Tab-separated table of C-alpha atoms in Angstrom:
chain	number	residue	atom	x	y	z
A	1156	UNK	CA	54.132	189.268	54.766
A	1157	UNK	CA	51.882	187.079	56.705
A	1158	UNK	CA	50.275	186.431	53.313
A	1159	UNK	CA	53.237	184.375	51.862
A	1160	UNK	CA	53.320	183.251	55.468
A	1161	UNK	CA	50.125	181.055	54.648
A	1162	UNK	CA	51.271	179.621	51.547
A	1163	UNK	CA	51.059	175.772	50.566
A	1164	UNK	CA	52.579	174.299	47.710
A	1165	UNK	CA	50.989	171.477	46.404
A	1166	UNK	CA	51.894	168.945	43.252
A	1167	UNK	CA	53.310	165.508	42.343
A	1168	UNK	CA	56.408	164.048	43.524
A	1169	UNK	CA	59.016	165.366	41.898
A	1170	UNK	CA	57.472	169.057	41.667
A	1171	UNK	CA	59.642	171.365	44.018
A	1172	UNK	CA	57.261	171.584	46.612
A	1173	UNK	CA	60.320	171.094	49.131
A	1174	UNK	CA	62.475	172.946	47.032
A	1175	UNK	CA	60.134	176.316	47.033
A	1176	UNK	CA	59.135	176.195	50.315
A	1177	UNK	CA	62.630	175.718	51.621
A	1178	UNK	CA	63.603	178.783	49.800
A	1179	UNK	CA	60.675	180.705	51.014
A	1180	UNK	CA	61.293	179.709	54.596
A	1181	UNK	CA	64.346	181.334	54.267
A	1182	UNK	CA	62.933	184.487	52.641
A	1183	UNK	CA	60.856	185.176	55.564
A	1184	UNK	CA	63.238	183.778	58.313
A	1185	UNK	CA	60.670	181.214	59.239
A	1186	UNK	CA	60.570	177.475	60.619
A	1187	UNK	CA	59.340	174.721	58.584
A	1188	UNK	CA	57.172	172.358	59.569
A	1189	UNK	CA	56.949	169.324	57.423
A	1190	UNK	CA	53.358	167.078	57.115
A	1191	UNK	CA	55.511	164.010	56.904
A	1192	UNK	CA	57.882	164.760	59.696
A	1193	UNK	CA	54.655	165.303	62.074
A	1194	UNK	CA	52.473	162.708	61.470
A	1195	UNK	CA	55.644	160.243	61.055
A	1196	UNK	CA	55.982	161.284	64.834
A	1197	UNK	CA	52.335	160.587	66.081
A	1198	UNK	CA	52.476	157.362	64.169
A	1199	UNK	CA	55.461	156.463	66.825
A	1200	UNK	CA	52.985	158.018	69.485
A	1201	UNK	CA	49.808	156.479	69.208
A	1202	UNK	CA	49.335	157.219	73.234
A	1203	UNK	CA	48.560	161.310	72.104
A	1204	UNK	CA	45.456	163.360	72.176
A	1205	UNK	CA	45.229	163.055	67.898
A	1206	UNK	CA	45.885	159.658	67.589
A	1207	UNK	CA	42.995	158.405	70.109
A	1208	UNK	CA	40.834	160.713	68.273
A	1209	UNK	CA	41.784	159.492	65.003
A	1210	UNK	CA	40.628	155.828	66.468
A	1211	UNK	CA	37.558	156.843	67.804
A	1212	UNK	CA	36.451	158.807	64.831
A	1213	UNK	CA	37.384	155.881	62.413
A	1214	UNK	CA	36.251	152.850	64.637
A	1215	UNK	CA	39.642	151.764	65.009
A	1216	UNK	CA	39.799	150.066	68.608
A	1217	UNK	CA	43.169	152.008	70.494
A	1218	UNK	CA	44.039	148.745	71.232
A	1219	UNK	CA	44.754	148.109	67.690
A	1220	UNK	CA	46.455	151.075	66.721
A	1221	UNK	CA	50.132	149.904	67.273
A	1222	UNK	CA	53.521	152.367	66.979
A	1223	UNK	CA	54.165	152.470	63.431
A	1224	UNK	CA	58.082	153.486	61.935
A	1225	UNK	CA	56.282	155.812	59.406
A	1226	UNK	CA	53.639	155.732	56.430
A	1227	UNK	CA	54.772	152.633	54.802
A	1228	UNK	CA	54.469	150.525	57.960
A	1229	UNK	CA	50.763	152.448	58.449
A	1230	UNK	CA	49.847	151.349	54.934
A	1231	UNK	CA	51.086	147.469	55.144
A	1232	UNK	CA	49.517	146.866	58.598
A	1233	UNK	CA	46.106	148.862	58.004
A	1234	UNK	CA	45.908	149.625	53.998
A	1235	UNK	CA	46.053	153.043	52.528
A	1236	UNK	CA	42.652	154.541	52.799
A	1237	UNK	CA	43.091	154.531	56.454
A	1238	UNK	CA	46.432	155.978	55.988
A	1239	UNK	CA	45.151	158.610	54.009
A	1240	UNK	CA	42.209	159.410	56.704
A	1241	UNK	CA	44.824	159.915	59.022
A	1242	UNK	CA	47.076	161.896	56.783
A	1243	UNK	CA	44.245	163.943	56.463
A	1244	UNK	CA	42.785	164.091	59.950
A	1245	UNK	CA	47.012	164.970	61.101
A	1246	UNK	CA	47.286	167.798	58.533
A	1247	UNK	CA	44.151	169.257	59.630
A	1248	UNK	CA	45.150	169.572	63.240
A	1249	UNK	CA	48.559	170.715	62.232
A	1250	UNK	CA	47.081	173.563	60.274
A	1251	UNK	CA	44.858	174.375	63.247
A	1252	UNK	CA	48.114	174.807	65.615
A	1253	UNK	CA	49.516	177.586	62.673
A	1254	UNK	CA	46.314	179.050	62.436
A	1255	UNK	CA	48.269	182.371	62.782
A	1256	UNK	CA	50.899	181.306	60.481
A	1257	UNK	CA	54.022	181.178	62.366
A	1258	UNK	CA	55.625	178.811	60.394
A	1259	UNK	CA	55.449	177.420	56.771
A	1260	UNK	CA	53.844	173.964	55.975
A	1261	UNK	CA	55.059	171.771	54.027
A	1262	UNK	CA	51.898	169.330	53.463
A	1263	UNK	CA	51.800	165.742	52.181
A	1264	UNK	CA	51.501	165.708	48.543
A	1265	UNK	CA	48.191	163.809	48.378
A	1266	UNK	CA	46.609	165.658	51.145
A	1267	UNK	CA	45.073	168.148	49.203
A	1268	UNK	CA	42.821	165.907	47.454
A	1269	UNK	CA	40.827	165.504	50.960
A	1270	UNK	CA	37.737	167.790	50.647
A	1271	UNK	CA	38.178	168.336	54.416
A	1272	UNK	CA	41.478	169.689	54.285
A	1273	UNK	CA	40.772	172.419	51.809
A	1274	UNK	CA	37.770	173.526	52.935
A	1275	UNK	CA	40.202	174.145	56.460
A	1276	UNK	CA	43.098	175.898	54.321
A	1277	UNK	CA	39.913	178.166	52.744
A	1278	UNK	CA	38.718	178.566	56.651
A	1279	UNK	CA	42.257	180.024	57.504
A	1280	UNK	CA	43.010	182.107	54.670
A	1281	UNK	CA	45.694	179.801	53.157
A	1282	UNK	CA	46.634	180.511	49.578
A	1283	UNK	CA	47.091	177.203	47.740
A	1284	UNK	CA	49.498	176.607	44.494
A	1285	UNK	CA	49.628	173.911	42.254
A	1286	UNK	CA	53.236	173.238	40.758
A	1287	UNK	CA	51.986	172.019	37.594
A	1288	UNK	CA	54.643	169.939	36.212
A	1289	UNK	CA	54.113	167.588	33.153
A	1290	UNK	CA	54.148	163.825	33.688
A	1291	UNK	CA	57.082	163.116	31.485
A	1292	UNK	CA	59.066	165.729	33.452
A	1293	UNK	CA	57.985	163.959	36.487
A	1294	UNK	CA	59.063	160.844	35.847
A	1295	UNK	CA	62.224	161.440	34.329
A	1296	UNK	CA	62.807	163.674	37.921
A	1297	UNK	CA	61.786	160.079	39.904
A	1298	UNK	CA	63.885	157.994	37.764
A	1299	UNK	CA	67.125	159.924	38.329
A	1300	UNK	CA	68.824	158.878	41.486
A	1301	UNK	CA	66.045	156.382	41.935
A	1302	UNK	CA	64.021	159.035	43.794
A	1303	UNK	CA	60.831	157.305	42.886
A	1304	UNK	CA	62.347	154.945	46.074
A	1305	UNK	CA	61.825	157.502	48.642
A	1306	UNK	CA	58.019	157.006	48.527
A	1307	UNK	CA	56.215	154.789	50.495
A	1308	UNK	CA	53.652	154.193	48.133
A	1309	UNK	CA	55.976	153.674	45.229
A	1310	UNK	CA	58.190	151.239	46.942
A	1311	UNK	CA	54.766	148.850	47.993
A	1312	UNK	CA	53.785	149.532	44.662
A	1313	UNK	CA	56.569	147.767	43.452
A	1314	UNK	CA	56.400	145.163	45.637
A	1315	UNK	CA	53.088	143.967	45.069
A	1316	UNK	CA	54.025	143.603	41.401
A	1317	UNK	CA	51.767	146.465	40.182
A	1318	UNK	CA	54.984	148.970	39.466
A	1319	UNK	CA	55.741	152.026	40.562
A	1320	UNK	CA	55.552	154.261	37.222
A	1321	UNK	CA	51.689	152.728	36.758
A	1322	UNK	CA	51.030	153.745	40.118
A	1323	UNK	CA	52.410	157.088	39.698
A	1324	UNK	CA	50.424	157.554	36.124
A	1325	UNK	CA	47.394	156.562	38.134
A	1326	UNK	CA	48.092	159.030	40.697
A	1327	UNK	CA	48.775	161.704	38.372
A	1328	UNK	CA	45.116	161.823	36.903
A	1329	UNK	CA	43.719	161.548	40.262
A	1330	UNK	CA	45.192	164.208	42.082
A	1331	UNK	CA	45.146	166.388	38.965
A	1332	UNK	CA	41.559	166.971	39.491
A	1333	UNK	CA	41.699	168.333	43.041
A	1334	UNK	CA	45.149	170.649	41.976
A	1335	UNK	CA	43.032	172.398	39.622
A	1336	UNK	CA	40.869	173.613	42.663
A	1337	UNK	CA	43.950	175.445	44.059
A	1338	UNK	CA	44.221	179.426	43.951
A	1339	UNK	CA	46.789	179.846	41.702
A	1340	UNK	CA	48.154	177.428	39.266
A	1341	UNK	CA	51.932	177.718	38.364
A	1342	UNK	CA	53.726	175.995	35.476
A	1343	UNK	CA	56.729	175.209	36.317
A	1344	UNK	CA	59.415	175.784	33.888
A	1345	UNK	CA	62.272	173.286	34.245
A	1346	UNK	CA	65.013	176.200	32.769
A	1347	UNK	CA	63.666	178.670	35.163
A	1348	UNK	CA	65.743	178.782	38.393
A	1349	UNK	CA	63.942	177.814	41.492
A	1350	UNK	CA	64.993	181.516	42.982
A	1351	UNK	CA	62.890	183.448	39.900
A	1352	UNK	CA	60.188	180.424	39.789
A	1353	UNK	CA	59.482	181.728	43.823
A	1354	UNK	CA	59.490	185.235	42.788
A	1355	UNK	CA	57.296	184.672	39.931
A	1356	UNK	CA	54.490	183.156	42.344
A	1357	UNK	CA	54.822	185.415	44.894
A	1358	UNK	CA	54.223	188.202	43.104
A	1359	UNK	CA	50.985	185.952	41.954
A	1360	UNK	CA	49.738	185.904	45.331
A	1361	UNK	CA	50.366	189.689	45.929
């Protein structure tokens, strides 16, 4: 079981990422511990261990580093390659405290584009699997509800006049590229329930 233990789901907005690994968590009776959630609370923190060494390791004075509300504050006061340096830099620590795998992950979406970080999930025996969803499926998924507004990114992409479906397009072909380098690739199949979809890739990773 510890094998499913070290599992990360990774794909676009919009995938099931949160979905599947909810339903896993509950599988194995574990505790979920979300990316987002923890580096959301070192952003509010800047005074611990990780954030001085994220300053020191990017050049960025401690005296600038100010408590941020989350990502989207990050991005606006320091732009969002430095955003993403941290992102990475968090989820690599964060996967060093489950080294053993005592909880599930639920990484950042983008994260896995960041050579470093899967070069760590290879280091710990992580298995790593892309929810390969179309794009038109994606967006339709975004559009409903507005859930496209519950990304930072999206939301500043809109803002700034550059929209949020280009921005998504443009992430789409980015981060397609580094899903390809996960273990397994899964299609998801939007008439498949999310109950057989987890069955299906489990047995994959078996």
């Amino acid at each position: 079981m510890i094998r499913y233990n070290k599992t990360v789901l990774v794909g676009m907005p919009g995938s099931g990422k949160t979905t599947l690994t909810n339903l896993l968590a509950k599988r194995l009776d574990k505790k979920i511990i979300t990316g987002d959630q923890y580096y959301d609370y070192i952003l509010q923190n800047p005074q611990l261990t990780i954030s001085r060494l994220f300053c020191k390791e990017s050049n960025l004075g401690k005296d600038q580093f100010i408590p941020c509300l989350g990502s989207e504050e990050f991005i606006k006061n320091y732009g969002e390659q430095l955003f993403r340096d941290f992102e990475a830099c968090v989820n690599i620590d964060l996967l060093e405290k489950n080294r053993l795998g005592k909880s599930l992950l639920d990484l950042g979406g983008k994260v896995f584009i960041n050579t470093d970080v899967r070069k760590k999930l290879k280091e710990l025996n992580y298995t790593s699997v892309y929810l390969h969803v179309d794009k038109d499926s994606l967006l339709e998924r975004l559009i409903v509800n507005d859930n496209w507004k519950k990304r930072s990114v999206y939301r500043i992409a809109e803002e700034e006049g550059f929209g949020w479906k280009t921005r998504f397009l443009k992430d789409f072909e980015e981060r397609n590229v580094s899903y390809k380098m996960a273990d397994i690739i899964y299609s998801i199949n939007s008439s498949e329930l999310a109950e057989k979809t987890l069955s299906n890739i489990l047995k994959l990773i078996k």
